[in-house]
Structure formats: structure tokens, C-alpha cells
Amino acid sequence: MNLFDRAGFEAFVLGLPKVTLVHQWRDDSVAKIGGKVFALLDRDGGEIWFKASDLTFRMLPELPHIRPAPYFARAGWVAVGPDAPISVEELESYLREGYALVAARLTRKVRAELGL
């Protein structure tokens, strides 16, 4: 699966529980859990942006083609380009981690409504 392709990215994120997907901003594919963004496919730059743990946020931008995500970096997001030296499996794992981080910060009520 090519996560840098809109169809591949959307199929992957929609496979996670209770995810919604919208096209917004510059027609980016934006994945949300409980109304909160956890990942997006930046249609302008061809990058995948996602919420990262503190450790991941510090480590990943040391690799080529990975940088703090513009506008989102202050919240611990990274932007990964298609030429970044990480495998599809690693990227999928980071996206799952971003999903879990954002889901954990939802209110107890919203998590209960979503069955999380």
C-alpha cells in the first residue's frame, strides 16, 4: 500500500476504529478521531503529517526528508516525505501511535461515545 497516494492513505486511516476523514484546507486528506486531527496527507507537498510522541518528535527530524510539520510542530507533529528512509510498516506504526495519542486526550465522554 502506498501511503503517499490519497487512496492508500485514506484506506489505511479509515481502517482504524472510529476514524472520520475530511478533505479540507488545500484539499488535504485529514484523518480525525473524535473530531480531533491525528494525521493528514498534504496534497501540496506530498508529505504525511502526524502527531508524534515526544521521543519520536525529537528523533525523526534527524532523518532526511522528515521535518517538524509546519504550523503543527508546536503540538509535536512531524512531516514525512515519500523519500524518507523509513519503511511502510514503520510509517503505519507512527500513524497508529498518533491515533492513540490523540484518542487518549479526548474527553472521557467522547471516548465512551466512540467506544474507545
mmCIF file of N, CA and C in Angstrom:
data_model
loop_
_atom_site.group_PDB
_atom_site.id
_atom_site.type_symbol
_atom_site.label_atom_id
_atom_site.label_comp_id
_atom_site.label_asym_id
_atom_site.label_seq_id
_atom_site.Cartn_x
_atom_site.Cartn_y
_atom_site.Cartn_z
ATOM 1 N N MET A 1 0.850 -1.181 0.000
ATOM 2 C CA MET A 1 0.000 0.000 0.000
ATOM 3 C C MET A 1 0.892 1.240 0.000
ATOM 4 N N ASN A 2 0.583 2.166 -0.882
ATOM 5 C CA ASN A 2 1.326 3.420 -0.946
ATOM 6 C C ASN A 2 0.604 4.465 -0.100
ATOM 7 N N LEU A 3 1.164 4.761 1.056
ATOM 8 C CA LEU A 3 0.527 5.722 1.957
ATOM 9 C C LEU A 3 0.616 7.155 1.449
ATOM 10 N N PHE A 4 1.509 7.417 0.491
ATOM 11 C CA PHE A 4 1.652 8.767 -0.046
ATOM 12 C C PHE A 4 0.688 9.028 -1.200
ATOM 13 N N ASP A 5 -0.103 8.040 -1.537
ATOM 14 C CA ASP A 5 -1.171 8.150 -2.518
ATOM 15 C C ASP A 5 -2.467 8.368 -1.743
ATOM 16 N N ARG A 6 -3.328 9.253 -2.210
ATOM 17 C CA ARG A 6 -4.550 9.571 -1.476
ATOM 18 C C ARG A 6 -5.357 8.315 -1.159
ATOM 19 N N ALA A 7 -5.546 7.446 -2.132
ATOM 20 C CA ALA A 7 -6.350 6.236 -1.900
ATOM 21 C C ALA A 7 -5.700 5.344 -0.840
ATOM 22 N N GLY A 8 -4.388 5.193 -0.896
ATOM 23 C CA GLY A 8 -3.692 4.354 0.083
ATOM 24 C C GLY A 8 -3.742 4.933 1.483
ATOM 25 N N PHE A 9 -3.492 6.242 1.592
ATOM 26 C CA PHE A 9 -3.538 6.900 2.897
ATOM 27 C C PHE A 9 -4.940 6.797 3.495
ATOM 28 N N GLU A 10 -5.940 7.124 2.692
ATOM 29 C CA GLU A 10 -7.309 7.112 3.204
ATOM 30 C C GLU A 10 -7.750 5.703 3.592
ATOM 31 N N ALA A 11 -7.390 4.706 2.808
ATOM 32 C CA ALA A 11 -7.756 3.327 3.153
ATOM 33 C C ALA A 11 -7.120 2.920 4.477
ATOM 34 N N PHE A 12 -5.861 3.297 4.678
ATOM 35 C CA PHE A 12 -5.190 2.920 5.925
ATOM 36 C C PHE A 12 -5.843 3.590 7.133
ATOM 37 N N VAL A 13 -5.998 4.906 7.102
ATOM 38 C CA VAL A 13 -6.532 5.598 8.282
ATOM 39 C C VAL A 13 -7.982 5.210 8.554
ATOM 40 N N LEU A 14 -8.752 4.966 7.514
ATOM 41 C CA LEU A 14 -10.143 4.562 7.725
ATOM 42 C C LEU A 14 -10.245 3.147 8.286
ATOM 43 N N GLY A 15 -9.156 2.400 8.245
ATOM 44 C CA GLY A 15 -9.113 1.079 8.853
ATOM 45 C C GLY A 15 -8.939 1.123 10.360
ATOM 46 N N LEU A 16 -8.635 2.292 10.905
ATOM 47 C CA LEU A 16 -8.505 2.448 12.356
ATOM 48 C C LEU A 16 -9.891 2.712 12.941
ATOM 49 N N PRO A 17 -10.158 2.266 14.164
ATOM 50 C CA PRO A 17 -11.503 2.396 14.738
ATOM 51 C C PRO A 17 -11.988 3.838 14.862
ATOM 52 N N LYS A 18 -13.211 4.063 14.395
ATOM 53 C CA LYS A 18 -13.949 5.315 14.594
ATOM 54 C C LYS A 18 -13.311 6.549 13.949
ATOM 55 N N VAL A 19 -12.501 6.342 12.930
ATOM 56 C CA VAL A 19 -11.853 7.462 12.250
ATOM 57 C C VAL A 19 -12.823 8.078 11.248
ATOM 58 N N THR A 20 -12.789 9.399 11.162
ATOM 59 C CA THR A 20 -13.503 10.115 10.115
ATOM 60 C C THR A 20 -12.460 10.791 9.233
ATOM 61 N N LEU A 21 -12.843 11.030 8.007
ATOM 62 C CA LEU A 21 -11.924 11.617 7.050
ATOM 63 C C LEU A 21 -12.617 12.783 6.359
ATOM 64 N N VAL A 22 -11.908 13.892 6.258
ATOM 65 C CA VAL A 22 -12.426 15.053 5.543
ATOM 66 C C VAL A 22 -11.349 15.574 4.602
ATOM 67 N N HIS A 23 -11.791 16.286 3.579
ATOM 68 C CA HIS A 23 -10.860 16.998 2.697
ATOM 69 C C HIS A 23 -11.012 18.465 3.049
ATOM 70 N N GLN A 24 -9.951 19.054 3.566
ATOM 71 C CA GLN A 24 -10.029 20.454 3.966
ATOM 72 C C GLN A 24 -8.704 21.152 3.724
ATOM 73 N N TRP A 25 -8.668 22.414 4.059
ATOM 74 C CA TRP A 25 -7.523 23.292 3.821
ATOM 75 C C TRP A 25 -7.234 23.324 2.338
ATOM 76 N N ARG A 26 -6.145 22.772 1.890
ATOM 77 C CA ARG A 26 -5.796 22.810 0.456
ATOM 78 C C ARG A 26 -6.214 21.509 -0.224
ATOM 79 N N ASP A 27 -7.316 20.938 0.195
ATOM 80 C CA ASP A 27 -7.790 19.631 -0.277
ATOM 81 C C ASP A 27 -6.926 18.503 0.269
ATOM 82 N N ASP A 28 -6.361 18.732 1.477
ATOM 83 C CA ASP A 28 -5.617 17.677 2.155
ATOM 84 C C ASP A 28 -6.586 16.603 2.631
ATOM 85 N N SER A 29 -6.111 15.365 2.719
ATOM 86 C CA SER A 29 -6.881 14.282 3.324
ATOM 87 C C SER A 29 -6.579 14.321 4.816
ATOM 88 N N VAL A 30 -7.580 14.645 5.626
ATOM 89 C CA VAL A 30 -7.386 14.881 7.059
ATOM 90 C C VAL A 30 -8.113 13.794 7.852
ATOM 91 N N ALA A 31 -7.348 13.035 8.646
ATOM 92 C CA ALA A 31 -7.904 11.949 9.459
ATOM 93 C C ALA A 31 -8.134 12.441 10.873
ATOM 94 N N LYS A 32 -9.341 12.136 11.400
ATOM 95 C CA LYS A 32 -9.713 12.606 12.728
ATOM 96 C C LYS A 32 -10.270 11.463 13.568
ATOM 97 N N ILE A 33 -10.086 11.595 14.870
ATOM 98 C CA ILE A 33 -10.728 10.718 15.841
ATOM 99 C C ILE A 33 -11.416 11.628 16.854
ATOM 100 N N GLY A 34 -12.711 11.434 17.034
ATOM 101 C CA GLY A 34 -13.462 12.290 17.953
ATOM 102 C C GLY A 34 -13.408 13.752 17.577
ATOM 103 N N GLY A 35 -13.294 14.045 16.284
ATOM 104 C CA GLY A 35 -13.239 15.426 15.815
ATOM 105 C C GLY A 35 -11.870 16.071 15.897
ATOM 106 N N LYS A 36 -10.864 15.340 16.380
ATOM 107 C CA LYS A 36 -9.503 15.868 16.522
ATOM 108 C C LYS A 36 -8.590 15.251 15.465
ATOM 109 N N VAL A 37 -7.791 16.080 14.822
ATOM 110 C CA VAL A 37 -6.883 15.629 13.768
ATOM 111 C C VAL A 37 -5.722 14.844 14.368
ATOM 112 N N PHE A 38 -5.400 13.692 13.757
ATOM 113 C CA PHE A 38 -4.213 12.941 14.169
ATOM 114 C C PHE A 38 -3.241 12.704 13.012
ATOM 115 N N ALA A 39 -3.704 12.875 11.770
ATOM 116 C CA ALA A 39 -2.816 12.686 10.615
ATOM 117 C C ALA A 39 -3.442 13.352 9.394
ATOM 118 N N LEU A 40 -2.571 13.685 8.437
ATOM 119 C CA LEU A 40 -3.074 14.211 7.176
ATOM 120 C C LEU A 40 -2.081 13.944 6.065
ATOM 121 N N LEU A 41 -2.624 13.880 4.857
ATOM 122 C CA LEU A 41 -1.806 13.790 3.659
ATOM 123 C C LEU A 41 -1.834 15.164 3.027
ATOM 124 N N ASP A 42 -0.687 15.836 3.035
ATOM 125 C CA ASP A 42 -0.545 17.193 2.487
ATOM 126 C C ASP A 42 -0.481 17.099 0.967
ATOM 127 N N ARG A 43 -1.540 17.496 0.313
ATOM 128 C CA ARG A 43 -1.615 17.365 -1.141
ATOM 129 C C ARG A 43 -0.626 18.294 -1.853
ATOM 130 N N ASP A 44 -0.262 19.415 -1.243
ATOM 131 C CA ASP A 44 0.680 20.325 -1.886
ATOM 132 C C ASP A 44 2.101 19.782 -1.870
ATOM 133 N N GLY A 45 2.534 19.277 -0.729
ATOM 134 C CA GLY A 45 3.921 18.839 -0.593
ATOM 135 C C GLY A 45 4.132 17.350 -0.709
ATOM 136 N N GLY A 46 3.053 16.581 -0.808
ATOM 137 C CA GLY A 46 3.192 15.133 -0.913
ATOM 138 C C GLY A 46 3.715 14.478 0.360
ATOM 139 N N GLU A 47 3.525 15.143 1.491
ATOM 140 C CA GLU A 47 4.005 14.625 2.769
ATOM 141 C C GLU A 47 2.848 14.088 3.593
ATOM 142 N N ILE A 48 3.190 13.203 4.524
ATOM 143 C CA ILE A 48 2.242 12.760 5.537
ATOM 144 C C ILE A 48 2.640 13.437 6.834
ATOM 145 N N TRP A 49 1.696 14.107 7.451
ATOM 146 C CA TRP A 49 1.908 14.778 8.736
ATOM 147 C C TRP A 49 1.162 13.994 9.795
ATOM 148 N N PHE A 50 1.749 13.847 10.967
ATOM 149 C CA PHE A 50 1.061 13.141 12.047
ATOM 150 C C PHE A 50 1.551 13.598 13.408
ATOM 151 N N LYS A 51 0.690 13.395 14.401
ATOM 152 C CA LYS A 51 1.026 13.656 15.797
ATOM 153 C C LYS A 51 2.039 12.609 16.222
ATOM 154 N N ALA A 52 3.091 13.061 16.909
ATOM 155 C CA ALA A 52 4.158 12.153 17.330
ATOM 156 C C ALA A 52 4.372 12.233 18.835
ATOM 157 N N SER A 53 4.907 11.172 19.393
ATOM 158 C CA SER A 53 5.303 11.206 20.800
ATOM 159 C C SER A 53 6.478 12.173 20.937
ATOM 160 N N ASP A 54 6.789 12.554 22.148
ATOM 161 C CA ASP A 54 7.909 13.472 22.370
ATOM 162 C C ASP A 54 9.213 12.893 21.817
ATOM 163 N N LEU A 55 9.455 11.617 22.074
ATOM 164 C CA LEU A 55 10.685 10.977 21.599
ATOM 165 C C LEU A 55 10.720 10.923 20.076
ATOM 166 N N THR A 56 9.628 10.522 19.471
ATOM 167 C CA THR A 56 9.554 10.454 18.009
ATOM 168 C C THR A 56 9.742 11.835 17.397
ATOM 169 N N PHE A 57 9.145 12.853 18.012
ATOM 170 C CA PHE A 57 9.264 14.214 17.508
ATOM 171 C C PHE A 57 10.713 14.701 17.546
ATOM 172 N N ARG A 58 11.456 14.274 18.544
ATOM 173 C CA ARG A 58 12.867 14.675 18.633
ATOM 174 C C ARG A 58 13.750 13.876 17.673
ATOM 175 N N MET A 59 13.444 12.606 17.471
ATOM 176 C CA MET A 59 14.321 11.729 16.688
ATOM 177 C C MET A 59 14.085 11.774 15.172
ATOM 178 N N LEU A 60 12.841 11.699 14.752
ATOM 179 C CA LEU A 60 12.573 11.570 13.318
ATOM 180 C C LEU A 60 13.126 12.713 12.468
ATOM 181 N N PRO A 61 13.012 13.980 12.881
ATOM 182 C CA PRO A 61 13.527 15.054 12.022
ATOM 183 C C PRO A 61 15.044 15.020 11.797
ATOM 184 N N GLU A 62 15.745 14.148 12.488
ATOM 185 C CA GLU A 62 17.174 13.987 12.226
ATOM 186 C C GLU A 62 17.408 13.214 10.926
ATOM 187 N N LEU A 63 16.377 12.531 10.429
ATOM 188 C CA LEU A 63 16.490 11.766 9.189
ATOM 189 C C LEU A 63 16.168 12.654 7.993
ATOM 190 N N PRO A 64 16.758 12.332 6.832
ATOM 191 C CA PRO A 64 16.447 13.121 5.638
ATOM 192 C C PRO A 64 14.965 12.994 5.256
ATOM 193 N N HIS A 65 14.420 14.063 4.707
ATOM 194 C CA HIS A 65 13.050 14.129 4.207
ATOM 195 C C HIS A 65 11.995 14.025 5.312
ATOM 196 N N ILE A 66 12.409 14.293 6.553
ATOM 197 C CA ILE A 66 11.476 14.360 7.672
ATOM 198 C C ILE A 66 11.765 15.659 8.412
ATOM 199 N N ARG A 67 10.716 16.395 8.723
ATOM 200 C CA ARG A 67 10.883 17.693 9.381
ATOM 201 C C ARG A 67 9.731 17.942 10.348
ATOM 202 N N PRO A 68 9.903 18.889 11.253
ATOM 203 C CA PRO A 68 8.745 19.307 12.057
ATOM 204 C C PRO A 68 7.674 19.837 11.107
ATOM 205 N N ALA A 69 6.448 19.459 11.309
ATOM 206 C CA ALA A 69 5.359 19.860 10.410
ATOM 207 C C ALA A 69 5.056 21.346 10.557
ATOM 208 N N PRO A 70 5.037 22.079 9.440
ATOM 209 C CA PRO A 70 4.700 23.496 9.511
ATOM 210 C C PRO A 70 3.345 23.711 10.195
ATOM 211 N N TYR A 71 3.278 24.728 11.014
ATOM 212 C CA TYR A 71 2.078 25.119 11.758
ATOM 213 C C TYR A 71 1.718 24.148 12.884
ATOM 214 N N PHE A 72 2.103 22.877 12.767
ATOM 215 C CA PHE A 72 1.724 21.855 13.735
ATOM 216 C C PHE A 72 2.876 21.446 14.653
ATOM 217 N N ALA A 73 4.081 21.899 14.363
ATOM 218 C CA ALA A 73 5.258 21.459 15.116
ATOM 219 C C ALA A 73 5.150 21.781 16.603
ATOM 220 N N ARG A 74 4.563 22.909 16.942
ATOM 221 C CA ARG A 74 4.456 23.278 18.356
ATOM 222 C C ARG A 74 3.636 22.273 19.143
ATOM 223 N N ALA A 75 2.808 21.483 18.432
ATOM 224 C CA ALA A 75 1.998 20.453 19.082
ATOM 225 C C ALA A 75 2.621 19.058 18.929
ATOM 226 N N GLY A 76 3.865 19.004 18.445
ATOM 227 C CA GLY A 76 4.561 17.727 18.352
ATOM 228 C C GLY A 76 4.255 16.918 17.107
ATOM 229 N N TRP A 77 4.101 17.583 15.980
ATOM 230 C CA TRP A 77 3.809 16.897 14.725
ATOM 231 C C TRP A 77 5.046 16.864 13.838
ATOM 232 N N VAL A 78 5.162 15.801 13.047
ATOM 233 C CA VAL A 78 6.228 15.698 12.061
ATOM 234 C C VAL A 78 5.628 15.524 10.668
ATOM 235 N N ALA A 79 6.408 15.908 9.669
ATOM 236 C CA ALA A 79 6.039 15.756 8.264
ATOM 237 C C ALA A 79 7.053 14.820 7.620
ATOM 238 N N VAL A 80 6.548 13.761 7.017
ATOM 239 C CA VAL A 80 7.403 12.736 6.407
ATOM 240 C C VAL A 80 7.184 12.756 4.901
ATOM 241 N N GLY A 81 8.285 12.941 4.166
ATOM 242 C CA GLY A 81 8.216 12.924 2.712
ATOM 243 C C GLY A 81 8.339 11.518 2.159
ATOM 244 N N PRO A 82 7.938 11.328 0.905
ATOM 245 C CA PRO A 82 7.963 9.988 0.317
ATOM 246 C C PRO A 82 9.362 9.392 0.185
ATOM 247 N N ASP A 83 10.397 10.216 0.225
ATOM 248 C CA ASP A 83 11.763 9.706 0.113
ATOM 249 C C ASP A 83 12.432 9.482 1.463
ATOM 250 N N ALA A 84 11.683 9.625 2.533
ATOM 251 C CA ALA A 84 12.241 9.401 3.881
ATOM 252 C C ALA A 84 12.680 7.943 4.034
ATOM 253 N N PRO A 85 13.772 7.718 4.759
ATOM 254 C CA PRO A 85 14.319 6.363 4.897
ATOM 255 C C PRO A 85 13.628 5.538 5.994
ATOM 256 N N ILE A 86 12.303 5.448 5.921
ATOM 257 C CA ILE A 86 11.572 4.583 6.840
ATOM 258 C C ILE A 86 10.644 3.690 6.014
ATOM 259 N N SER A 87 10.389 2.512 6.524
ATOM 260 C CA SER A 87 9.555 1.552 5.798
ATOM 261 C C SER A 87 8.077 1.893 5.926
ATOM 262 N N VAL A 88 7.280 1.286 5.078
ATOM 263 C CA VAL A 88 5.831 1.452 5.149
ATOM 264 C C VAL A 88 5.328 0.980 6.510
ATOM 265 N N GLU A 89 5.872 -0.133 6.986
ATOM 266 C CA GLU A 89 5.452 -0.668 8.284
ATOM 267 C C GLU A 89 5.759 0.306 9.412
ATOM 268 N N GLU A 90 6.930 0.949 9.358
ATOM 269 C CA GLU A 90 7.275 1.941 10.376
ATOM 270 C C GLU A 90 6.333 3.137 10.305
ATOM 271 N N LEU A 91 6.050 3.606 9.104
ATOM 272 C CA LEU A 91 5.150 4.748 8.944
ATOM 273 C C LEU A 91 3.750 4.397 9.452
ATOM 274 N N GLU A 92 3.284 3.200 9.139
ATOM 275 C CA GLU A 92 1.983 2.763 9.653
ATOM 276 C C GLU A 92 1.983 2.753 11.180
ATOM 277 N N SER A 93 3.076 2.300 11.760
ATOM 278 C CA SER A 93 3.190 2.275 13.221
ATOM 279 C C SER A 93 3.144 3.687 13.801
ATOM 280 N N TYR A 94 3.833 4.627 13.169
ATOM 281 C CA TYR A 94 3.796 6.012 13.633
ATOM 282 C C TYR A 94 2.395 6.604 13.513
ATOM 283 N N LEU A 95 1.685 6.259 12.444
ATOM 284 C CA LEU A 95 0.310 6.752 12.291
ATOM 285 C C LEU A 95 -0.602 6.170 13.366
ATOM 286 N N ARG A 96 -0.419 4.888 13.689
ATOM 287 C CA ARG A 96 -1.202 4.279 14.771
ATOM 288 C C ARG A 96 -0.886 4.948 16.110
ATOM 289 N N GLU A 97 0.400 5.253 16.314
ATOM 290 C CA GLU A 97 0.805 5.926 17.547
ATOM 291 C C GLU A 97 0.148 7.310 17.635
ATOM 292 N N GLY A 98 0.137 8.060 16.540
ATOM 293 C CA GLY A 98 -0.501 9.369 16.518
ATOM 294 C C GLY A 98 -1.983 9.267 16.826
ATOM 295 N N TYR A 99 -2.624 8.255 16.244
ATOM 296 C CA TYR A 99 -4.038 8.000 16.520
ATOM 297 C C TYR A 99 -4.239 7.769 18.018
ATOM 298 N N ALA A 100 -3.421 6.906 18.603
ATOM 299 C CA ALA A 100 -3.556 6.578 20.027
ATOM 300 C C ALA A 100 -3.300 7.794 20.912
ATOM 301 N N LEU A 101 -2.312 8.608 20.562
ATOM 302 C CA LEU A 101 -2.002 9.804 21.351
ATOM 303 C C LEU A 101 -3.178 10.780 21.360
ATOM 304 N N VAL A 102 -3.770 11.000 20.195
ATOM 305 C CA VAL A 102 -4.887 11.938 20.106
ATOM 306 C C VAL A 102 -6.123 11.339 20.779
ATOM 307 N N ALA A 103 -6.383 10.059 20.569
ATOM 308 C CA ALA A 103 -7.541 9.406 21.193
ATOM 309 C C ALA A 103 -7.440 9.470 22.716
ATOM 310 N N ALA A 104 -6.246 9.306 23.246
ATOM 311 C CA ALA A 104 -6.062 9.320 24.705
ATOM 312 C C ALA A 104 -6.365 10.688 25.306
ATOM 313 N N ARG A 105 -6.276 11.744 24.510
ATOM 314 C CA ARG A 105 -6.521 13.093 25.020
ATOM 315 C C ARG A 105 -7.971 13.539 24.848
ATOM 316 N N LEU A 106 -8.796 12.685 24.246
ATOM 317 C CA LEU A 106 -10.214 13.004 24.135
ATOM 318 C C LEU A 106 -10.839 12.941 25.522
ATOM 319 N N THR A 107 -11.926 13.641 25.688
ATOM 320 C CA THR A 107 -12.594 13.593 26.982
ATOM 321 C C THR A 107 -13.127 12.178 27.228
ATOM 322 N N ARG A 108 -13.318 11.879 28.479
ATOM 323 C CA ARG A 108 -13.858 10.570 28.856
ATOM 324 C C ARG A 108 -15.205 10.343 28.166
ATOM 325 N N LYS A 109 -16.017 11.393 28.109
ATOM 326 C CA LYS A 109 -17.338 11.292 27.482
ATOM 327 C C LYS A 109 -17.221 10.940 26.001
ATOM 328 N N VAL A 110 -16.339 11.631 25.285
ATOM 329 C CA VAL A 110 -16.172 11.373 23.850
ATOM 330 C C VAL A 110 -15.618 9.967 23.625
ATOM 331 N N ARG A 111 -14.643 9.561 24.436
ATOM 332 C CA ARG A 111 -14.105 8.196 24.302
ATOM 333 C C ARG A 111 -15.214 7.159 24.532
ATOM 334 N N ALA A 112 -16.064 7.401 25.511
ATOM 335 C CA ALA A 112 -17.164 6.475 25.782
ATOM 336 C C ALA A 112 -18.148 6.453 24.605
ATOM 337 N N GLU A 113 -18.465 7.611 24.064
ATOM 338 C CA GLU A 113 -19.375 7.681 22.915
ATOM 339 C C GLU A 113 -18.823 6.925 21.720
ATOM 340 N N LEU A 114 -17.506 6.960 21.568
ATOM 341 C CA LEU A 114 -16.852 6.267 20.450
ATOM 342 C C LEU A 114 -16.579 4.796 20.743
ATOM 343 N N GLY A 115 -16.767 4.409 21.990
ATOM 344 C CA GLY A 115 -16.486 3.025 22.362
ATOM 345 C C GLY A 115 -15.003 2.735 22.481
ATOM 346 N N LEU A 116 -14.235 3.760 22.841
ATOM 347 C CA LEU A 116 -12.780 3.597 22.963
ATOM 348 C C LEU A 116 -12.379 3.422 24.424
#
